[in-house]
Structures are given as structure tokens and as C-alpha cells.
């Protein structure tokens, strides 16, 4: 079985360091997509979205290469409220499933 570069060898689970982020290039926004239950309300960094359906997206301001932006995501849905902090880097796309 091949060794995953992030998770390591499944037969010998030892935490592996994450790859070093690029520190060159241009600043770029990142996009976070949250999958939530139908009818849930979603906010990013305290800003409510008016998006409907099960997918809610947020695009950050440009992030400098090598820097990380943390975005607080809050979902109010049928299972009650849930909050999560999502870290993204320049140009990344992250998807978080917050259905309960």
C-alpha cells in the first residue's frame, strides 16, 4: 500500500509534517464552500449569507503567499448551531460538509 505524504504509512501511523506553503507568487483569494442541510443559514466571519440551497460559498480577500487566513463558519440548521474555523491559503479551495 502506498504511503500518503500527509497521513504517512497507515501501518505505522506517525504524524507527518505538512508540506511547506509556497512563499513566492502573487496574492490570491481562497474559496470556502460549505455543504449544509436544506434551509440552514450560514455565516462566514459573522457575515450572514443570503444564499439558499445546500451549498454556500465564500471568497476571501487576496491572501499573501505563505500566509494562512482563518475563517469562522457558523451553520444554524436542523441539528442546531455549529461553528468551525477553516484555514485557507492563497488560491486554495476548501469544502466543508456541515450536515448533521
Short mmCIF file of N, CA and C in Angstrom, two decimals:
data_model
loop_
_atom_site.label_atom_id
_atom_site.label_comp_id
_atom_site.label_asym_id
_atom_site.label_seq_id
_atom_site.Cartn_x
_atom_site.Cartn_y
_atom_site.Cartn_z
N UNK A 1 0.85 -1.18 0.00
CA UNK A 1 0.00 0.00 0.00
C UNK A 1 0.90 1.24 0.00
N UNK A 2 0.61 2.23 -0.88
CA UNK A 2 1.46 3.43 -0.93
C UNK A 2 1.31 4.28 0.32
N UNK A 3 2.35 5.05 0.61
CA UNK A 3 2.36 5.93 1.77
C UNK A 3 1.81 7.30 1.36
N UNK A 4 0.81 7.76 2.10
CA UNK A 4 0.23 9.08 1.86
C UNK A 4 1.20 10.13 2.37
N UNK A 5 1.54 11.19 1.56
CA UNK A 5 2.53 12.18 2.00
C UNK A 5 2.07 13.01 3.20
N UNK A 6 0.77 13.10 3.46
CA UNK A 6 0.29 13.87 4.60
C UNK A 6 0.00 12.97 5.79
N UNK A 7 -0.68 11.84 5.55
CA UNK A 7 -1.07 10.96 6.65
C UNK A 7 0.01 9.96 7.03
N UNK A 8 0.95 9.70 6.15
CA UNK A 8 2.02 8.76 6.45
C UNK A 8 1.63 7.33 6.13
N UNK A 9 2.35 6.39 6.71
CA UNK A 9 2.15 4.97 6.49
C UNK A 9 1.00 4.49 7.35
N UNK A 10 -0.11 3.95 6.76
CA UNK A 10 -1.24 3.53 7.57
C UNK A 10 -0.90 2.40 8.54
N UNK A 11 0.12 1.59 8.22
CA UNK A 11 0.53 0.51 9.11
C UNK A 11 1.33 1.04 10.30
N UNK A 12 1.88 2.23 10.18
CA UNK A 12 2.69 2.83 11.23
C UNK A 12 2.29 4.30 11.34
N UNK A 13 1.12 4.58 11.98
CA UNK A 13 0.60 5.95 11.98
C UNK A 13 1.42 6.91 12.84
N UNK A 14 2.31 7.62 12.18
CA UNK A 14 3.11 8.64 12.84
C UNK A 14 2.80 9.95 12.15
N UNK A 15 2.41 10.99 12.91
CA UNK A 15 2.10 12.27 12.25
C UNK A 15 3.26 12.76 11.40
N UNK A 16 2.92 13.22 10.21
CA UNK A 16 3.92 13.74 9.28
C UNK A 16 3.76 15.25 9.20
N UNK A 17 4.84 15.98 9.00
CA UNK A 17 4.70 17.43 8.85
C UNK A 17 3.97 17.77 7.55
N UNK A 18 3.20 18.85 7.60
CA UNK A 18 2.51 19.31 6.39
C UNK A 18 3.52 19.90 5.42
N UNK A 19 3.24 19.87 4.13
CA UNK A 19 4.15 20.49 3.17
C UNK A 19 4.31 21.99 3.48
N UNK A 20 5.47 22.50 3.22
CA UNK A 20 5.75 23.92 3.46
C UNK A 20 5.03 24.73 2.39
N UNK A 21 4.23 25.72 2.78
CA UNK A 21 3.50 26.50 1.78
C UNK A 21 4.44 27.35 0.95
N UNK A 22 4.01 27.62 -0.26
CA UNK A 22 4.79 28.47 -1.14
C UNK A 22 4.85 29.88 -0.57
N UNK A 23 5.99 30.51 -0.68
CA UNK A 23 6.12 31.88 -0.18
C UNK A 23 6.39 32.85 -1.32
N UNK A 24 6.33 32.35 -2.54
CA UNK A 24 6.52 33.22 -3.69
C UNK A 24 5.24 33.21 -4.52
N UNK A 25 5.12 34.13 -5.42
CA UNK A 25 3.94 34.22 -6.25
C UNK A 25 3.14 35.45 -5.88
N UNK A 26 1.91 35.48 -6.34
CA UNK A 26 1.05 36.64 -6.11
C UNK A 26 -0.03 36.31 -5.09
N UNK A 27 -0.50 37.35 -4.42
CA UNK A 27 -1.62 37.19 -3.51
C UNK A 27 -2.84 36.74 -4.32
N UNK A 28 -3.64 35.86 -3.75
CA UNK A 28 -4.82 35.36 -4.44
C UNK A 28 -5.89 35.04 -3.41
N UNK A 29 -7.16 35.18 -3.79
CA UNK A 29 -8.23 34.83 -2.87
C UNK A 29 -8.35 33.32 -2.74
N UNK A 30 -9.01 32.88 -1.68
CA UNK A 30 -9.34 31.47 -1.49
C UNK A 30 -10.86 31.37 -1.44
N UNK A 31 -11.37 30.18 -1.73
CA UNK A 31 -12.82 29.97 -1.72
C UNK A 31 -13.15 28.84 -0.76
N UNK A 32 -14.14 29.09 0.09
CA UNK A 32 -14.63 28.08 1.03
C UNK A 32 -16.07 27.77 0.65
N UNK A 33 -16.38 26.49 0.47
CA UNK A 33 -17.74 26.05 0.20
C UNK A 33 -18.20 25.20 1.37
N UNK A 34 -19.37 25.53 1.89
CA UNK A 34 -19.97 24.78 3.00
C UNK A 34 -21.19 24.04 2.47
N UNK A 35 -21.25 22.75 2.76
CA UNK A 35 -22.42 21.94 2.44
C UNK A 35 -23.23 21.85 3.73
N UNK A 36 -24.47 22.34 3.70
CA UNK A 36 -25.32 22.37 4.88
C UNK A 36 -26.68 21.77 4.53
N UNK A 37 -27.45 21.46 5.55
CA UNK A 37 -28.80 20.94 5.34
C UNK A 37 -29.66 22.00 4.66
N UNK A 38 -30.64 21.53 3.89
CA UNK A 38 -31.58 22.44 3.24
C UNK A 38 -32.24 23.31 4.31
N UNK A 39 -32.29 24.63 4.05
CA UNK A 39 -32.91 25.55 4.98
C UNK A 39 -31.97 26.11 6.04
N UNK A 40 -30.75 25.61 6.13
CA UNK A 40 -29.81 26.12 7.11
C UNK A 40 -29.33 27.51 6.73
N UNK A 41 -28.99 28.32 7.72
CA UNK A 41 -28.38 29.61 7.46
C UNK A 41 -26.89 29.50 7.76
N UNK A 42 -26.08 30.16 6.94
CA UNK A 42 -24.63 30.05 7.04
C UNK A 42 -24.05 31.45 7.12
N UNK A 43 -23.06 31.62 8.02
CA UNK A 43 -22.34 32.90 8.07
C UNK A 43 -20.85 32.62 8.04
N UNK A 44 -20.12 33.55 7.45
CA UNK A 44 -18.66 33.48 7.35
C UNK A 44 -18.10 34.71 8.06
N UNK A 45 -17.27 34.50 9.07
CA UNK A 45 -16.71 35.59 9.87
C UNK A 45 -17.80 36.55 10.34
N UNK A 46 -18.93 36.00 10.76
CA UNK A 46 -20.02 36.81 11.31
C UNK A 46 -20.91 37.49 10.30
N UNK A 47 -20.65 37.29 9.02
CA UNK A 47 -21.46 37.90 7.96
C UNK A 47 -22.41 36.85 7.41
N UNK A 48 -23.71 37.09 7.60
CA UNK A 48 -24.72 36.15 7.09
C UNK A 48 -24.74 36.16 5.57
N UNK A 49 -24.96 34.99 5.00
CA UNK A 49 -25.13 34.91 3.54
C UNK A 49 -26.62 34.87 3.25
N UNK A 50 -26.99 35.28 2.08
CA UNK A 50 -28.39 35.17 1.66
C UNK A 50 -28.53 34.04 0.64
N UNK A 51 -27.57 33.14 0.63
CA UNK A 51 -27.58 32.03 -0.31
C UNK A 51 -28.57 30.97 0.17
N UNK A 52 -29.23 30.32 -0.77
CA UNK A 52 -30.17 29.26 -0.44
C UNK A 52 -29.65 27.95 -0.99
N UNK A 53 -30.29 26.87 -0.63
CA UNK A 53 -29.87 25.56 -1.09
C UNK A 53 -28.93 24.92 -0.08
N UNK A 54 -28.19 23.95 -0.53
CA UNK A 54 -27.32 23.20 0.38
C UNK A 54 -25.85 23.59 0.27
N UNK A 55 -25.48 24.38 -0.73
CA UNK A 55 -24.08 24.83 -0.90
C UNK A 55 -24.00 26.34 -0.73
N UNK A 56 -23.09 26.75 0.15
CA UNK A 56 -22.88 28.17 0.44
C UNK A 56 -21.40 28.45 0.25
N UNK A 57 -21.06 29.46 -0.55
CA UNK A 57 -19.66 29.75 -0.86
C UNK A 57 -19.25 31.13 -0.36
N UNK A 58 -17.96 31.24 -0.06
CA UNK A 58 -17.37 32.48 0.42
C UNK A 58 -15.99 32.61 -0.21
N UNK A 59 -15.70 33.79 -0.75
CA UNK A 59 -14.38 34.06 -1.32
C UNK A 59 -13.70 35.11 -0.46
N UNK A 60 -12.48 34.81 -0.02
CA UNK A 60 -11.73 35.73 0.83
C UNK A 60 -11.16 36.87 0.00
N UNK A 61 -10.66 37.85 0.68
CA UNK A 61 -9.85 38.86 0.01
C UNK A 61 -8.54 38.17 -0.36
N UNK A 62 -7.74 38.76 -1.23
CA UNK A 62 -6.46 38.13 -1.60
C UNK A 62 -5.60 37.87 -0.36
N UNK A 63 -5.00 36.70 -0.33
CA UNK A 63 -4.13 36.26 0.76
C UNK A 63 -2.70 36.22 0.22
N UNK A 64 -1.77 36.76 0.98
CA UNK A 64 -0.36 36.75 0.56
C UNK A 64 0.18 35.32 0.55
N UNK A 65 1.06 34.99 -0.40
CA UNK A 65 1.66 33.66 -0.44
C UNK A 65 2.35 33.34 0.88
N UNK A 66 2.13 32.12 1.37
CA UNK A 66 2.75 31.68 2.62
C UNK A 66 1.93 32.02 3.85
N UNK A 67 0.94 32.89 3.71
CA UNK A 67 0.10 33.27 4.85
C UNK A 67 -1.15 32.39 4.87
N UNK A 68 -1.72 32.24 6.06
CA UNK A 68 -2.97 31.50 6.21
C UNK A 68 -4.04 32.45 6.72
N UNK A 69 -5.23 32.32 6.17
CA UNK A 69 -6.39 33.09 6.62
C UNK A 69 -7.34 32.10 7.27
N UNK A 70 -7.78 32.40 8.49
CA UNK A 70 -8.75 31.56 9.18
C UNK A 70 -10.11 32.24 9.09
N UNK A 71 -11.11 31.47 8.72
CA UNK A 71 -12.47 31.99 8.55
C UNK A 71 -13.38 31.21 9.49
N UNK A 72 -14.14 31.92 10.30
CA UNK A 72 -15.10 31.29 11.19
C UNK A 72 -16.39 31.03 10.42
N UNK A 73 -16.83 29.78 10.42
CA UNK A 73 -18.04 29.38 9.71
C UNK A 73 -19.07 28.96 10.75
N UNK A 74 -20.27 29.53 10.66
CA UNK A 74 -21.35 29.15 11.57
C UNK A 74 -22.54 28.69 10.73
N UNK A 75 -23.07 27.54 11.10
CA UNK A 75 -24.24 26.99 10.42
C UNK A 75 -25.34 26.82 11.45
N UNK A 76 -26.51 27.40 11.19
CA UNK A 76 -27.70 27.19 12.01
C UNK A 76 -28.65 26.36 11.18
N UNK A 77 -28.79 25.10 11.57
CA UNK A 77 -29.63 24.19 10.81
C UNK A 77 -30.48 23.34 11.70
N UNK A 78 -31.08 22.29 11.13
CA UNK A 78 -31.97 21.42 11.89
C UNK A 78 -31.31 20.77 13.11
N UNK A 79 -30.02 20.52 13.06
CA UNK A 79 -29.33 19.88 14.17
C UNK A 79 -28.85 20.87 15.22
N UNK A 80 -29.19 22.14 15.06
CA UNK A 80 -28.73 23.16 15.98
C UNK A 80 -27.54 23.89 15.39
N UNK A 81 -27.05 24.90 16.11
CA UNK A 81 -25.92 25.67 15.58
C UNK A 81 -24.60 24.90 15.71
N UNK A 82 -23.72 25.14 14.75
CA UNK A 82 -22.37 24.56 14.77
C UNK A 82 -21.41 25.60 14.22
N UNK A 83 -20.23 25.67 14.83
CA UNK A 83 -19.21 26.63 14.41
C UNK A 83 -17.91 25.90 14.15
N UNK A 84 -17.19 26.34 13.13
CA UNK A 84 -15.93 25.72 12.75
C UNK A 84 -15.01 26.80 12.20
N UNK A 85 -13.72 26.69 12.50
CA UNK A 85 -12.72 27.60 11.94
C UNK A 85 -12.02 26.87 10.80
N UNK A 86 -12.01 27.49 9.62
CA UNK A 86 -11.41 26.88 8.42
C UNK A 86 -10.19 27.71 8.02
N UNK A 87 -9.05 27.06 7.87
CA UNK A 87 -7.84 27.73 7.43
C UNK A 87 -7.60 27.51 5.95
N UNK A 88 -7.33 28.59 5.22
CA UNK A 88 -7.04 28.50 3.79
C UNK A 88 -5.84 29.37 3.45
N UNK A 89 -5.22 29.05 2.33
CA UNK A 89 -4.07 29.80 1.83
C UNK A 89 -4.40 30.34 0.44
N UNK A 90 -3.55 31.20 -0.06
CA UNK A 90 -3.76 31.84 -1.36
C UNK A 90 -4.11 30.82 -2.43
N UNK A 91 -5.22 31.07 -3.13
CA UNK A 91 -5.63 30.24 -4.26
C UNK A 91 -6.29 28.92 -3.91
N UNK A 92 -6.39 28.57 -2.63
CA UNK A 92 -6.98 27.28 -2.25
C UNK A 92 -8.49 27.30 -2.36
N UNK A 93 -9.03 26.09 -2.52
CA UNK A 93 -10.48 25.87 -2.47
C UNK A 93 -10.71 24.81 -1.42
N UNK A 94 -11.54 25.12 -0.43
CA UNK A 94 -11.84 24.17 0.65
C UNK A 94 -13.35 23.91 0.66
N UNK A 95 -13.72 22.67 0.90
CA UNK A 95 -15.13 22.29 1.02
C UNK A 95 -15.31 21.63 2.38
N UNK A 96 -16.34 22.08 3.12
CA UNK A 96 -16.62 21.55 4.44
C UNK A 96 -18.06 21.07 4.45
N UNK A 97 -18.29 19.83 4.89
CA UNK A 97 -19.63 19.26 4.98
C UNK A 97 -20.10 19.43 6.42
N UNK A 98 -21.10 20.29 6.63
CA UNK A 98 -21.60 20.58 7.98
C UNK A 98 -23.01 20.01 8.18
N UNK A 99 -23.42 19.04 7.37
CA UNK A 99 -24.74 18.43 7.56
C UNK A 99 -24.69 17.53 8.78
N UNK A 100 -25.81 17.43 9.46
CA UNK A 100 -25.89 16.56 10.65
C UNK A 100 -26.94 15.51 10.42
#
